[in-house]
PDB file of C-alpha atoms in Angstrom:
ATOM      1  CA  MET A   1     118.327 182.263 187.887  1.00 41.00           C
ATOM      2  CA  ALA A   2     115.159 180.335 187.071  1.00 39.00           C
ATOM      3  CA  LEU A   3     112.441 181.662 184.684  1.00 35.00           C
ATOM      4  CA  SER A   4     108.813 180.681 185.071  1.00 35.00           C
ATOM      5  CA  ALA A   5     106.091 180.783 182.387  1.00 34.00           C
ATOM      6  CA  THR A   6     102.387 181.125 182.852  1.00 37.00           C
ATOM      7  CA  VAL A   7      99.973 179.573 180.352  1.00 34.00           C
ATOM      8  CA  ALA A   8      96.804 181.530 180.020  1.00 41.00           C
ATOM      9  CA  CYS A   9      93.416 179.971 179.485  1.00 41.00           C
ATOM     10  CA  GLY A  10      92.470 179.386 175.956  1.00 44.00           C
ATOM     11  CA  GLY A  11      95.367 177.178 174.968  1.00 45.00           C
ATOM     12  CA  SER A  12      97.649 179.801 173.491  1.00 46.00           C
ATOM     13  CA  ALA A  13     101.307 178.901 173.172  1.00 47.00           C
ATOM     14  CA  ALA A  14     103.706 179.916 175.919  1.00 48.00           C
ATOM     15  CA  PRO A  15     106.249 182.604 175.179  1.00 50.00           C
ATOM     16  CA  THR A  16     109.809 181.502 174.575  1.00 51.00           C
ATOM     17  CA  THR A  17     113.044 183.243 175.303  1.00 50.00           C
ATOM     18  CA  SER A  18     115.592 184.415 172.837  1.00 51.00           C
ATOM     19  CA  ASP A  19     119.335 184.064 173.237  1.00 52.00           C
ATOM     20  CA  SER A  20     119.389 187.516 174.771  1.00 50.00           C
ATOM     21  CA  GLY A  21     116.903 186.465 177.420  1.00 52.00           C
ATOM     22  CA  ALA A  22     113.976 188.513 176.065  1.00 51.00           C
ATOM     23  CA  ALA A  23     110.626 186.828 175.916  1.00 50.00           C
ATOM     24  CA  THR A  24     109.043 186.313 172.482  1.00 50.00           C
ATOM     25  CA  ASP A  25     105.579 185.121 171.458  1.00 51.00           C
ATOM     26  CA  SER A  26     105.710 182.082 169.203  1.00 50.00           C
ATOM     27  CA  SER A  27     102.023 182.180 168.317  1.00 52.00           C
ATOM     28  CA  VAL A  28     101.084 183.214 164.716  1.00 54.00           C
ATOM     29  CA  SER A  29      97.595 184.537 164.045  1.00 56.00           C
ATOM     30  CA  GLU A  30      95.859 183.232 160.936  1.00 59.00           C
ATOM     31  CA  PRO A  31      94.689 185.871 158.439  1.00 58.00           C
ATOM     32  CA  LYS A  32      90.979 186.439 158.524  1.00 61.00           C
ATOM     33  CA  THR A  33      88.927 186.013 155.385  1.00 60.00           C
ATOM     34  CA  ILE A  34      86.107 188.480 154.979  1.00 60.00           C
ATOM     35  CA  PRO A  35      83.302 186.969 152.960  1.00 60.00           C
ATOM     36  CA  THR A  36      82.077 189.012 150.011  1.00 57.00           C
ATOM     37  CA  SER A  37      79.002 188.608 147.919  1.00 59.00           C
ATOM     38  CA  VAL A  38      79.449 187.705 144.251  1.00 55.00           C
ATOM     39  CA  PRO A  39      77.377 189.965 142.007  1.00 57.00           C
ATOM     40  CA  LYS A  40      74.999 188.243 139.715  1.00 60.00           C
ATOM     41  CA  SER A  41      75.981 188.461 136.067  1.00 55.00           C
ATOM     42  CA  ALA A  42      73.605 190.494 133.987  1.00 57.00           C
ATOM     43  CA  ASP A  43      71.854 188.684 131.215  1.00 64.00           C
ATOM     44  CA  ALA A  44      73.411 189.579 127.857  1.00 60.00           C
ATOM     45  CA  GLU A  45      71.135 191.642 125.685  1.00 65.00           C
ATOM     46  CA  PRO A  46      70.363 190.138 122.294  1.00 69.00           C
ATOM     47  CA  VAL A  47      72.137 191.701 119.315  1.00 64.00           C
ATOM     48  CA  SER A  48      69.769 193.611 117.076  1.00 66.00           C
ATOM     49  CA  GLU A  49      70.206 194.984 113.588  1.00 69.00           C
ATOM     50  CA  GLY A  50      69.418 198.504 112.450  1.00 68.00           C
ATOM     51  CA  GLY A  51      68.926 201.522 114.661  1.00 73.00           C
ATOM     52  CA  ASP A  52      70.432 204.998 114.697  1.00 74.00           C
ATOM     53  CA  MET A  53      74.034 206.120 115.116  1.00 70.00           C
ATOM     54  CA  VAL A  54      74.574 209.658 116.403  1.00 70.00           C
ATOM     55  CA  ILE A  55      77.853 211.509 115.778  1.00 64.00           C
ATOM     56  CA  SER A  56      78.413 214.949 117.308  1.00 63.00           C
ATOM     57  CA  VAL A  57      80.414 217.511 115.347  1.00 59.00           C
ATOM     58  CA  SER A  58      81.314 220.938 116.680  1.00 57.00           C
ATOM     59  CA  SER A  59      80.616 222.995 113.580  1.00 54.00           C
ATOM     60  CA  TYR A  60      79.728 222.945 109.916  1.00 51.00           C
ATOM     61  CA  LEU A  61      80.972 226.480 109.281  1.00 45.00           C
ATOM     62  CA  GLY A  62      77.493 227.793 108.671  1.00 46.00           C
ATOM     63  CA  PHE A  63      77.111 224.832 106.362  1.00 49.00           C
ATOM     64  CA  GLN A  64      78.960 226.392 103.480  1.00 53.00           C
ATOM     65  CA  GLY A  65      81.248 223.371 103.726  1.00 54.00           C
ATOM     66  CA  VAL A  66      79.037 221.322 101.394  1.00 66.00           C
ATOM     67  CA  ASP A  67      80.725 223.238  98.579  1.00 73.00           C
ATOM     68  CA  THR A  68      84.388 222.246  98.466  1.00 64.00           C
ATOM     69  CA  ASN A  69      85.004 225.268  96.246  1.00 64.00           C
ATOM     70  CA  ILE A  70      84.602 227.267  99.462  1.00 65.00           C
ATOM     71  CA  SER A  71      85.580 225.020 102.352  1.00 61.00           C
ATOM     72  CA  GLU A  72      87.538 221.825 102.974  1.00 63.00           C
ATOM     73  CA  ASP A  73      87.251 221.630 106.756  1.00 65.00           C
ATOM     74  CA  SER A  74      87.411 218.333 108.622  1.00 67.00           C
ATOM     75  CA  ALA A  75      83.749 218.544 109.617  1.00 67.00           C
ATOM     76  CA  THR A  76      82.832 218.694 105.938  1.00 70.00           C
ATOM     77  CA  LYS A  77      84.718 215.495 105.237  1.00 75.00           C
ATOM     78  CA  ILE A  78      82.800 213.601 107.928  1.00 75.00           C
ATOM     79  CA  TYR A  79      79.578 213.707 105.952  1.00 76.00           C
ATOM     80  CA  TYR A  80      81.246 213.852 102.529  1.00 80.00           C
ATOM     81  CA  ASP A  81      82.615 210.381 103.241  1.00 83.00           C
ATOM     82  CA  GLU A  82      79.053 209.103 103.682  1.00 85.00           C
ATOM     83  CA  VAL A  83      77.093 210.978 100.992  1.00 89.00           C
ATOM     84  CA  PHE A  84      79.625 211.106  98.166  1.00 89.00           C
ATOM     85  CA  ASP A  85      81.982 208.756  96.372  1.00 90.00           C
ATOM     86  CA  TYR A  86      85.624 209.527  95.634  1.00 90.00           C
ATOM     87  CA  ALA A  87      87.440 208.846  92.379  1.00 94.00           C
ATOM     88  CA  ILE A  88      90.175 206.947  94.213  1.00 94.00           C
ATOM     89  CA  GLY A  89      89.954 205.181  97.549  1.00 89.00           C
ATOM     90  CA  GLN A  90      92.658 204.368 100.043  1.00 86.00           C
ATOM     91  CA  SER A  91      93.286 201.113 101.886  1.00 86.00           C
ATOM     92  CA  PRO A  92      94.135 200.986 105.624  1.00 85.00           C
ATOM     93  CA  ASP A  93      97.812 200.575 104.753  1.00 88.00           C
ATOM     94  CA  GLY A  94      97.785 203.692 102.583  1.00 84.00           C
ATOM     95  CA  ASN A  95      97.649 202.171  99.109  1.00 90.00           C
ATOM     96  CA  LEU A  96      95.469 203.774  96.441  1.00 93.00           C
ATOM     97  CA  VAL A  97      92.522 201.604  95.388  1.00 93.00           C
ATOM     98  CA  PRO A  98      89.683 202.100  92.888  1.00 94.00           C
ATOM     99  CA  GLY A  99      86.770 204.320  93.846  1.00 92.00           C
ATOM    100  CA  PHE A 100      84.349 205.407  91.146  1.00 94.00           C
ATOM    101  CA  ALA A 101      87.420 205.472  88.912  1.00 96.00           C
ATOM    102  CA  THR A 102      88.175 201.815  88.255  1.00 96.00           C
ATOM    103  CA  GLU A 103      91.646 202.606  86.946  1.00 96.00           C
ATOM    104  CA  TRP A 104      93.856 205.575  86.126  1.00 97.00           C
ATOM    105  CA  GLY A 105      97.130 206.167  84.358  1.00 97.00           C
ATOM    106  CA  VAL A 106      99.386 208.684  82.679  1.00 98.00           C
ATOM    107  CA  SER A 107     100.513 209.009  79.062  1.00 98.00           C
ATOM    108  CA  ASP A 108     104.014 208.163  77.838  1.00 98.00           C
ATOM    109  CA  ASP A 109     105.051 211.808  78.076  1.00 97.00           C
ATOM    110  CA  PHE A 110     103.681 211.958  81.663  1.00 97.00           C
ATOM    111  CA  LEU A 111     101.477 214.945  80.789  1.00 98.00           C
ATOM    112  CA  THR A 112      97.976 213.495  80.338  1.00 98.00           C
ATOM    113  CA  TRP A 113      96.122 211.615  83.066  1.00 98.00           C
ATOM    114  CA  THR A 114      93.122 209.435  82.228  1.00 98.00           C
ATOM    115  CA  PHE A 115      90.506 208.101  84.673  1.00 98.00           C
ATOM    116  CA  THR A 116      88.178 205.246  83.702  1.00 98.00           C
ATOM    117  CA  ILE A 117      84.767 205.848  85.292  1.00 97.00           C
ATOM    118  CA  ARG A 118      82.835 202.968  86.841  1.00 95.00           C
ATOM    119  CA  GLU A 119      79.678 202.065  84.937  1.00 94.00           C
ATOM    120  CA  GLY A 120      76.237 201.389  86.447  1.00 92.00           C
ATOM    121  CA  MET A 121      76.456 203.789  89.383  1.00 93.00           C
ATOM    122  CA  LYS A 122      73.461 205.891  90.434  1.00 92.00           C
ATOM    123  CA  PHE A 123      72.958 209.171  92.209  1.00 94.00           C
ATOM    124  CA  HIS A 124      70.580 209.107  95.163  1.00 93.00           C
ATOM    125  CA  ASN A 125      67.821 210.653  93.039  1.00 94.00           C
ATOM    126  CA  GLY A 126      68.018 207.732  90.606  1.00 92.00           C
ATOM    127  CA  GLU A 127      70.003 209.466  87.866  1.00 95.00           C
ATOM    128  CA  ASP A 128      72.978 207.715  86.281  1.00 95.00           C
ATOM    129  CA  VAL A 129      76.468 208.813  87.269  1.00 96.00           C
ATOM    130  CA  THR A 130      78.121 209.772  83.982  1.00 98.00           C
ATOM    131  CA  PRO A 131      81.646 210.732  82.925  1.00 98.00           C
ATOM    132  CA  GLU A 132      80.149 214.083  81.902  1.00 98.00           C
ATOM    133  CA  ASP A 133      79.086 214.656  85.518  1.00 98.00           C
ATOM    134  CA  VAL A 134      82.609 213.835  86.658  1.00 97.00           C
ATOM    135  CA  ALA A 135      84.245 216.234  84.196  1.00 98.00           C
ATOM    136  CA  TRP A 136      81.767 219.004  85.054  1.00 96.00           C
ATOM    137  CA  THR A 137      82.310 218.561  88.817  1.00 94.00           C
ATOM    138  CA  TRP A 138      86.086 218.609  88.511  1.00 94.00           C
ATOM    139  CA  ASN A 139      86.178 221.548  86.087  1.00 94.00           C
ATOM    140  CA  ARG A 140      84.072 223.510  88.539  1.00 91.00           C
ATOM    141  CA  ALA A 141      86.418 222.556  91.392  1.00 88.00           C
ATOM    142  CA  VAL A 142      89.574 223.777  89.608  1.00 89.00           C
ATOM    143  CA  SER A 143      88.045 226.890  88.057  1.00 87.00           C
ATOM    144  CA  PRO A 144      89.636 230.285  88.826  1.00 82.00           C
ATOM    145  CA  GLU A 145      86.448 231.206  90.720  1.00 81.00           C
ATOM    146  CA  SER A 146      86.954 228.361  93.173  1.00 80.00           C
ATOM    147  CA  LEU A 147      88.401 229.145  96.588  1.00 75.00           C
ATOM    148  CA  GLY A 148      89.053 225.495  97.467  1.00 74.00           C
ATOM    149  CA  GLY A 149      92.352 223.690  97.750  1.00 75.00           C
ATOM    150  CA  PHE A 150      91.776 221.700  94.566  1.00 80.00           C
ATOM    151  CA  ALA A 151      91.930 224.901  92.527  1.00 81.00           C
ATOM    152  CA  LEU A 152      95.078 226.006  94.344  1.00 81.00           C
ATOM    153  CA  GLU A 153      96.935 222.675  94.230  1.00 83.00           C
ATOM    154  CA  VAL A 154      95.818 221.366  90.839  1.00 86.00           C
ATOM    155  CA  GLY A 155      94.435 224.268  88.811  1.00 87.00           C
ATOM    156  CA  PRO A 156      97.714 226.110  88.102  1.00 90.00           C
ATOM    157  CA  ASP A 157      99.311 222.884  86.811  1.00 92.00           C
ATOM    158  CA  LEU A 158      96.604 222.100  84.244  1.00 94.00           C
ATOM    159  CA  SER A 159      96.955 222.906  80.559  1.00 96.00           C
ATOM    160  CA  SER A 160      93.443 221.753  79.655  1.00 95.00           C
ATOM    161  CA  GLU A 161      89.998 221.205  81.087  1.00 96.00           C
ATOM    162  CA  PHE A 162      88.787 217.742  82.065  1.00 97.00           C
ATOM    163  CA  THR A 163      87.381 216.182  78.901  1.00 98.00           C
ATOM    164  CA  VAL A 164      85.295 213.071  78.197  1.00 99.00           C
ATOM    165  CA  SER A 165      85.861 210.257  75.727  1.00 98.00           C
ATOM    166  CA  GLY A 166      83.590 207.246  76.164  1.00 98.00           C
ATOM    167  CA  ASN A 167      83.738 206.310  79.838  1.00 97.00           C
ATOM    168  CA  GLU A 168      87.077 208.041  80.373  1.00 98.00           C
ATOM    169  CA  VAL A 169      87.859 211.485  81.763  1.00 98.00           C
ATOM    170  CA  SER A 170      91.228 213.028  80.881  1.00 98.00           C
ATOM    171  CA  VAL A 171      93.195 216.129  81.775  1.00 97.00           C
ATOM    172  CA  SER A 172      96.611 217.442  80.739  1.00 98.00           C
ATOM    173  CA  THR A 173      99.227 219.150  82.882  1.00 97.00           C
ATOM    174  CA  THR A 174     101.903 221.674  82.006  1.00 97.00           C
ATOM    175  CA  GLU A 175     104.598 219.395  83.415  1.00 96.00           C
ATOM    176  CA  PRO A 176     104.719 215.907  84.948  1.00 96.00           C
ATOM    177  CA  LYS A 177     102.708 215.744  88.185  1.00 94.00           C
ATOM    178  CA  SER A 178     103.133 212.328  89.769  1.00 93.00           C
ATOM    179  CA  THR A 179     101.176 213.320  92.876  1.00 91.00           C
ATOM    180  CA  LEU A 180      97.925 213.890  90.978  1.00 91.00           C
ATOM    181  CA  PRO A 181      96.292 210.538  91.930  1.00 92.00           C
ATOM    182  CA  ILE A 182      97.002 211.201  95.621  1.00 90.00           C
ATOM    183  CA  LEU A 183      95.106 214.497  95.379  1.00 87.00           C
ATOM    184  CA  PHE A 184      92.113 212.532  94.056  1.00 87.00           C
ATOM    185  CA  ALA A 185      92.197 210.000  96.903  1.00 86.00           C
ATOM    186  CA  ALA A 186      89.614 209.666  99.674  1.00 75.00           C
ATOM    187  CA  ALA A 187      92.181 210.435 102.383  1.00 69.00           C
ATOM    188  CA  SER A 188      92.695 213.906 100.918  1.00 66.00           C
ATOM    189  CA  PRO A 189      90.221 216.719 101.606  1.00 65.00           C
ATOM    190  CA  PRO A 190      86.829 216.087  99.940  1.00 67.00           C
ATOM    191  CA  ARG A 191      87.678 217.115  96.378  1.00 74.00           C
ATOM    192  CA  SER A 192      87.378 214.320  93.843  1.00 86.00           C
ATOM    193  CA  VAL A 193      83.675 213.635  94.376  1.00 89.00           C
ATOM    194  CA  VAL A 194      81.078 213.637  91.608  1.00 93.00           C
ATOM    195  CA  TRP A 195      77.904 215.725  91.570  1.00 94.00           C
ATOM    196  CA  SER A 196      74.918 215.532  89.251  1.00 96.00           C
ATOM    197  CA  GLN A 197      75.067 218.532  86.928  1.00 97.00           C
ATOM    198  CA  ASP A 198      71.377 218.184  86.038  1.00 98.00           C
ATOM    199  CA  TYR A 199      70.322 218.137  89.701  1.00 97.00           C
ATOM    200  CA  PHE A 200      72.634 221.029  90.569  1.00 95.00           C
ATOM    201  CA  GLU A 201      71.030 223.192  87.882  1.00 97.00           C
ATOM    202  CA  GLU A 202      67.530 221.931  88.705  1.00 97.00           C
ATOM    203  CA  VAL A 203      67.746 223.184  92.311  1.00 95.00           C
ATOM    204  CA  GLY A 204      69.132 226.554  91.271  1.00 95.00           C
ATOM    205  CA  GLY A 205      72.833 226.087  91.911  1.00 91.00           C
ATOM    206  CA  ILE A 206      74.868 225.852  95.075  1.00 87.00           C
ATOM    207  CA  ASP A 207      72.269 227.322  97.446  1.00 85.00           C
ATOM    208  CA  GLY A 208      69.684 224.686  96.545  1.00 89.00           C
ATOM    209  CA  PHE A 209      72.306 221.957  96.461  1.00 89.00           C
ATOM    210  CA  ARG A 210      73.551 222.956  99.903  1.00 83.00           C
ATOM    211  CA  ASP A 211      70.051 222.571 101.333  1.00 83.00           C
ATOM    212  CA  ALA A 212      69.551 219.087  99.856  1.00 87.00           C
ATOM    213  CA  PRO A 213      72.766 217.620  98.414  1.00 89.00           C
ATOM    214  CA  VAL A 214      72.586 214.513  96.238  1.00 92.00           C
ATOM    215  CA  GLY A 215      75.572 212.198  95.973  1.00 92.00           C
ATOM    216  CA  SER A 216      76.395 208.623  95.016  1.00 92.00           C
ATOM    217  CA  GLY A 217      77.878 207.336  98.291  1.00 90.00           C
ATOM    218  CA  PRO A 218      76.605 204.636 100.684  1.00 90.00           C
ATOM    219  CA  TYR A 219      74.347 207.037 102.649  1.00 91.00           C
ATOM    220  CA  ARG A 220      71.633 209.360 101.354  1.00 91.00           C
ATOM    221  CA  TRP A 221      71.189 212.842 102.810  1.00 89.00           C
ATOM    222  CA  THR A 222      67.767 212.849 104.514  1.00 89.00           C
ATOM    223  CA  ASP A 223      67.358 215.921 106.697  1.00 86.00           C
ATOM    224  CA  ARG A 224      69.153 218.543 108.728  1.00 80.00           C
ATOM    225  CA  VAL A 225      68.379 221.212 111.300  1.00 79.00           C
ATOM    226  CA  PRO A 226      71.208 223.790 111.299  1.00 73.00           C
ATOM    227  CA  GLY A 227      73.127 223.705 114.558  1.00 73.00           C
ATOM    228  CA  GLN A 228      71.391 220.515 115.725  1.00 76.00           C
ATOM    229  CA  TYR A 229      71.692 217.464 113.503  1.00 78.00           C
ATOM    230  CA  ILE A 230      72.123 215.987 110.045  1.00 81.00           C
ATOM    231  CA  GLU A 231      70.294 212.781 109.177  1.00 86.00           C
ATOM    232  CA  PHE A 232      71.406 210.133 106.680  1.00 88.00           C
ATOM    233  CA  THR A 233      69.744 206.972 105.405  1.00 90.00           C
ATOM    234  CA  ALA A 234      71.773 203.866 104.602  1.00 88.00           C
ATOM    235  CA  LEU A 235      71.352 202.626 101.055  1.00 83.00           C
ATOM    236  CA  THR A 236      71.125 199.154  99.599  1.00 72.00           C
ATOM    237  CA  ILE A 237      73.463 197.719  97.016  1.00 58.00           C
ATOM    238  CA  ILE A 238      70.856 198.589  94.393  1.00 49.00           C
ATOM    239  CA  MET A 239      72.243 202.130  94.261  1.00 50.00           C
ATOM    240  CA  LYS A 240      75.651 200.702  93.288  1.00 54.00           C
ATOM    241  CA  SER A 241      77.958 203.050  95.119  1.00 57.00           C
ATOM    242  CA  SER A 242      81.616 202.279  94.447  1.00 59.00           C
ATOM    243  CA  ARG A 243      81.815 201.220  98.144  1.00 60.00           C
ATOM    244  CA  LEU A 244      78.797 198.865  98.139  1.00 53.00           C
TER     245      LEU A 244
END
């Protein structure tokens, strides 16, 4: 039986037959390309120095957190890291590094720890940071009246107050306490900072200090509106923070 094929106008290929006798279409349509417009690249904005950085924090616990004898919440540490210096810093890999204590060590009987205090540092009000300020701040933090973690974790293990000799601050423990430097590190809650005793007394104690705290860190406390914002001002190297 003969098969006939009809070629339609337009030049399309004729159908062929398969082994089973069914007709198949040998033509293959080319995929269509839909043109799209290429967006113009935006001109890069020039990099500028300075400006403001805004960080939102959920709460400052009524702002009692400025006193670590009362609170050691995470929100407190956010601004403590900017306004205050720590005795011992911590590198990204977790090693302890000097802060405002340039070195520290323990006696041969492992009962007396000594911290050498960095010289030439200034508080934000221009006063010198002294070993006496350090000892006063730490004695206040571990006092029985304190409700902070420093008093709970360190206070019961101490057999003496923090004392000053030259540019060194020392304290003795009732038994060896190898973890003491870690408790003074920046990665711990905000405990091992230094406050100005003169300024603290000048503003009438903790209430005045809470309203306008003065530290020795890389940022100076400038202003705050409770429940809205806290403003800091970056310092120059002239202030000689341990992190500048």
